[in-house]
Amino acid sequence: MQDDIHEEPAQYASPPCFMHELSPEFRLDLVRPDAWSDVLRWRKAERKRLIDQRLSMSPDERQARSDRIASMLDLTIGKFGGRIVGTYWPFRGEPDLRNWGIRVIERGGRLALPVVIQQGWPVEYRIWSPGDPLERGVAGILVPPRGPAVQPDVVVAPVVGFDKEHYRLGYGGGFFDRTLAVMRRKPLAIGVGYTSANVPTIYPQSHDIPMDVVVTD
């Protein structure tokens, strides 16, 4: 999913040396007045570390891990017939579930891809099938150029990082949380990522919405 493709604005209320942010074991003092500035800076550093880590994998290793995630998604979701599954076009080393999406269609489901309409807005899901046209959207991610918005029954969203409470670290724009918050009915929200993306906490805030489950390789 192309959620959170704009990074949070950098804020520098804390001391300039912030190398301790690179360790996921670091604990912030959230009582301090400038604690949120520290959270933003920690998330930015952690985001870079985790993306660099997954990009360092070979394409074959990423695909093997993606295939294992796909198998676990089958077990997690169960029946696909008559359901709309919101998925995503892979970006920056995310698990590649495109082949899995074809199998969802073969089993009676439908796929929907997210489209960023405007910064600060929820994304819009549009039905897509292999062979339908795609165009470059925000950050060059392929999206359906037209079609009515739909409400997915299941949403599969890639994570940059995730914690034991199933809170998701994305790219920093907050698109996914906004989308879940305005949906008329709550979908089954599934985060997908590599096991190495697990961190002790992302320091969730009141606007962050946890996944129902996170599926890894």
Short mmCIF file of C-alpha atoms in Angstrom, two decimals:
data_model
loop_
_atom_site.label_atom_id
_atom_site.label_comp_id
_atom_site.label_asym_id
_atom_site.label_seq_id
_atom_site.Cartn_x
_atom_site.Cartn_y
_atom_site.Cartn_z
CA MET A 1 0.00 0.00 0.00
CA GLN A 2 1.26 3.47 -0.75
CA ASP A 3 0.39 4.76 2.68
CA ASP A 4 2.61 7.27 4.42
CA ILE A 5 4.86 8.19 1.50
CA HIS A 6 5.65 11.64 2.87
CA GLU A 7 7.98 11.70 5.83
CA GLU A 8 7.06 13.50 9.01
CA PRO A 9 8.59 16.98 9.18
CA ALA A 10 11.87 17.04 11.04
CA GLN A 11 11.77 18.82 14.38
CA TYR A 12 14.84 19.62 16.43
CA ALA A 13 13.77 20.55 19.94
CA SER A 14 16.08 17.91 21.40
CA PRO A 15 19.88 17.95 21.58
CA PRO A 16 21.51 17.67 18.12
CA CYS A 17 23.19 14.34 18.89
CA PHE A 18 20.51 11.69 18.47
CA MET A 19 22.48 8.59 17.53
CA HIS A 20 20.76 6.63 20.30
CA GLU A 21 17.61 6.76 18.15
CA LEU A 22 19.16 4.12 15.91
CA SER A 23 18.66 1.49 18.59
CA PRO A 24 15.12 0.10 18.86
CA GLU A 25 15.88 -0.69 22.50
CA PHE A 26 16.07 3.03 23.36
CA ARG A 27 13.25 4.31 25.57
CA LEU A 28 12.06 7.87 25.25
CA ASP A 29 10.95 9.96 28.21
CA LEU A 30 7.42 10.71 27.00
CA VAL A 31 6.71 12.98 29.98
CA ARG A 32 9.00 15.72 28.66
CA PRO A 33 7.24 18.59 26.85
CA ASP A 34 9.30 18.02 23.68
CA ALA A 35 8.85 14.23 23.73
CA TRP A 36 6.85 14.16 20.47
CA SER A 37 9.75 15.84 18.68
CA ASP A 38 11.93 12.99 19.87
CA VAL A 39 9.37 10.43 18.72
CA LEU A 40 9.33 11.95 15.22
CA ARG A 41 13.09 11.92 15.02
CA TRP A 42 13.33 8.37 16.36
CA ARG A 43 10.74 7.18 13.83
CA LYS A 44 12.64 8.85 10.98
CA ALA A 45 15.90 7.16 11.98
CA GLU A 46 14.25 3.80 12.56
CA ARG A 47 12.39 4.03 9.26
CA LYS A 48 15.66 4.56 7.38
CA ARG A 49 17.34 1.67 9.21
CA LEU A 50 14.53 -0.77 8.45
CA ILE A 51 14.15 0.23 4.80
CA ASP A 52 17.90 -0.02 4.23
CA GLN A 53 17.81 -3.44 5.87
CA ARG A 54 15.12 -4.84 3.57
CA LEU A 55 16.68 -3.28 0.47
CA SER A 56 19.93 -5.06 1.31
CA MET A 57 18.21 -8.44 0.73
CA SER A 58 18.67 -10.06 -2.64
CA PRO A 59 15.60 -10.12 -4.92
CA ASP A 60 15.45 -13.91 -4.56
CA GLU A 61 15.44 -13.69 -0.77
CA ARG A 62 12.72 -11.04 -0.76
CA GLN A 63 10.57 -13.15 -3.08
CA ALA A 64 11.03 -16.27 -0.96
CA ARG A 65 9.99 -14.31 2.13
CA SER A 66 7.06 -12.80 0.23
CA ASP A 67 5.88 -16.28 -0.75
CA ARG A 68 5.94 -17.37 2.90
CA ILE A 69 3.93 -14.29 3.87
CA ALA A 70 1.41 -15.12 1.12
CA SER A 71 0.94 -18.62 2.53
CA MET A 72 0.30 -17.19 5.99
CA LEU A 73 -2.21 -14.71 4.54
CA ASP A 74 -4.21 -17.61 3.11
CA LEU A 75 -4.46 -19.11 6.59
CA THR A 76 -5.27 -15.76 8.21
CA ILE A 77 -8.00 -14.66 5.79
CA GLY A 78 -9.57 -18.02 4.98
CA LYS A 79 -12.37 -17.59 2.45
CA PHE A 80 -12.01 -15.07 -0.38
CA GLY A 81 -15.24 -15.61 -2.34
CA GLY A 82 -17.25 -12.41 -2.67
CA ARG A 83 -14.78 -10.33 -0.63
CA ILE A 84 -12.85 -7.23 -1.66
CA VAL A 85 -9.22 -7.38 -0.60
CA GLY A 86 -7.38 -4.09 -0.44
CA THR A 87 -3.76 -4.76 -1.29
CA TYR A 88 -0.86 -2.66 -2.66
CA TRP A 89 1.78 -2.35 -5.38
CA PRO A 90 5.21 -3.14 -3.82
CA PHE A 91 7.52 -0.20 -3.14
CA ARG A 92 11.06 0.07 -1.75
CA GLY A 93 11.57 -3.60 -0.96
CA GLU A 94 8.11 -4.31 0.46
CA PRO A 95 6.82 -7.91 0.29
CA ASP A 96 5.69 -8.60 -3.27
CA LEU A 97 2.19 -10.11 -3.12
CA ARG A 98 1.18 -9.61 -6.75
CA ASN A 99 1.10 -13.34 -7.54
CA TRP A 100 -0.90 -13.92 -4.38
CA GLY A 101 -3.38 -11.28 -5.56
CA ILE A 102 -3.99 -13.25 -8.75
CA ARG A 103 -4.81 -16.29 -6.65
CA VAL A 104 -7.27 -14.20 -4.61
CA ILE A 105 -9.14 -13.43 -7.85
CA GLU A 106 -9.02 -17.10 -8.91
CA ARG A 107 -10.74 -17.98 -5.63
CA GLY A 108 -13.59 -15.56 -6.13
CA GLY A 109 -12.24 -12.44 -4.46
CA ARG A 110 -11.67 -8.99 -5.91
CA LEU A 111 -8.62 -6.75 -5.52
CA ALA A 112 -8.58 -3.04 -4.78
CA LEU A 113 -5.51 -0.80 -4.87
CA PRO A 114 -5.08 2.42 -2.84
CA VAL A 115 -4.82 5.79 -4.57
CA VAL A 116 -3.54 8.93 -2.86
CA ILE A 117 -6.00 11.71 -3.72
CA GLN A 118 -4.41 14.53 -1.75
CA GLN A 119 -1.90 14.88 1.04
CA GLY A 120 -3.64 14.78 4.41
CA TRP A 121 -6.65 12.87 3.02
CA PRO A 122 -7.54 9.19 3.34
CA VAL A 123 -6.60 7.05 0.36
CA GLU A 124 -9.25 5.82 -2.07
CA TYR A 125 -9.43 2.11 -2.93
CA ARG A 126 -10.29 1.24 -6.55
CA ILE A 127 -11.01 -2.19 -8.00
CA TRP A 128 -8.19 -3.55 -10.17
CA SER A 129 -7.65 -6.81 -12.09
CA PRO A 130 -4.58 -7.96 -14.05
CA GLY A 131 -4.70 -6.34 -17.47
CA ASP A 132 -6.50 -3.21 -16.27
CA PRO A 133 -4.61 0.05 -16.93
CA LEU A 134 -2.31 1.54 -14.31
CA GLU A 135 -0.60 4.90 -14.13
CA ARG A 136 2.15 6.41 -12.01
CA GLY A 137 0.79 8.02 -8.88
CA VAL A 138 2.51 9.68 -5.94
CA ALA A 139 6.13 8.54 -5.55
CA GLY A 140 5.84 6.73 -8.89
CA ILE A 141 3.68 3.93 -7.48
CA LEU A 142 1.33 2.31 -9.99
CA VAL A 143 -2.37 3.00 -9.31
CA PRO A 144 -5.69 2.52 -11.15
CA PRO A 145 -6.31 5.83 -13.00
CA ARG A 146 -10.10 5.67 -12.69
CA GLY A 147 -12.99 3.77 -11.17
CA PRO A 148 -15.38 4.20 -8.24
CA ALA A 149 -14.13 4.04 -4.68
CA VAL A 150 -14.91 0.80 -2.85
CA GLN A 151 -14.88 -0.38 0.74
CA PRO A 152 -12.52 -3.38 1.19
CA ASP A 153 -13.58 -6.22 3.47
CA VAL A 154 -9.91 -6.98 4.13
CA VAL A 155 -7.02 -4.52 4.00
CA VAL A 156 -3.47 -5.81 3.61
CA ALA A 157 -0.96 -3.06 4.36
CA PRO A 158 2.84 -3.29 4.27
CA VAL A 159 4.74 -2.16 7.33
CA VAL A 160 8.15 -0.56 7.60
CA GLY A 161 8.13 -1.63 11.23
CA PHE A 162 5.65 -3.01 13.75
CA ASP A 163 5.49 -3.68 17.47
CA LYS A 164 3.95 -6.33 19.72
CA GLU A 165 0.71 -4.34 19.97
CA HIS A 166 0.40 -4.49 16.15
CA TYR A 167 1.00 -0.76 15.71
CA ARG A 168 2.48 -0.04 12.31
CA LEU A 169 5.38 2.21 11.38
CA GLY A 170 4.79 3.50 7.84
CA TYR A 171 6.48 6.18 5.77
CA GLY A 172 5.26 9.08 7.87
CA GLY A 173 2.27 10.61 6.06
CA GLY A 174 -0.50 9.03 8.13
CA PHE A 175 -2.61 8.02 5.12
CA PHE A 176 -3.42 4.54 6.38
CA ASP A 177 -4.61 5.60 9.84
CA ARG A 178 -6.84 8.27 8.28
CA THR A 179 -8.28 5.70 5.89
CA LEU A 180 -9.16 3.21 8.62
CA ALA A 181 -10.66 6.01 10.73
CA VAL A 182 -13.21 7.04 8.07
CA MET A 183 -14.25 3.64 6.73
CA ARG A 184 -17.98 3.01 7.14
CA ARG A 185 -17.35 -0.48 8.48
CA LYS A 186 -14.15 -1.80 9.95
CA PRO A 187 -12.23 -4.15 7.63
CA LEU A 188 -9.95 -6.92 8.78
CA ALA A 189 -6.69 -4.94 8.91
CA ILE A 190 -3.59 -7.06 8.28
CA GLY A 191 -0.07 -5.71 8.38
CA VAL A 192 2.56 -7.58 6.36
CA GLY A 193 6.32 -7.34 6.74
CA TYR A 194 9.54 -9.18 7.33
CA THR A 195 10.27 -10.59 10.76
CA SER A 196 13.24 -8.24 11.03
CA ALA A 197 10.81 -5.29 11.01
CA ASN A 198 9.65 -6.15 14.55
CA VAL A 199 10.61 -3.43 17.05
CA PRO A 200 9.79 -3.18 20.78
CA THR A 201 7.52 -0.16 20.24
CA ILE A 202 6.78 2.56 17.68
CA TYR A 203 5.68 4.95 20.48
CA PRO A 204 2.06 5.05 19.23
CA GLN A 205 0.02 8.22 19.60
CA SER A 206 -3.73 8.65 19.99
CA HIS A 207 -4.30 8.86 16.22
CA ASP A 208 -2.42 5.62 15.47
CA ILE A 209 -4.64 2.61 14.78
CA PRO A 210 -3.24 -0.91 15.35
CA MET A 211 -3.57 -3.74 12.86
CA ASP A 212 -5.77 -6.68 13.84
CA VAL A 213 -2.82 -8.93 13.07
CA VAL A 214 0.65 -8.67 11.54
CA VAL A 215 1.75 -11.47 9.20
CA THR A 216 5.47 -12.05 8.67
CA ASP A 217 7.76 -14.52 6.98
#
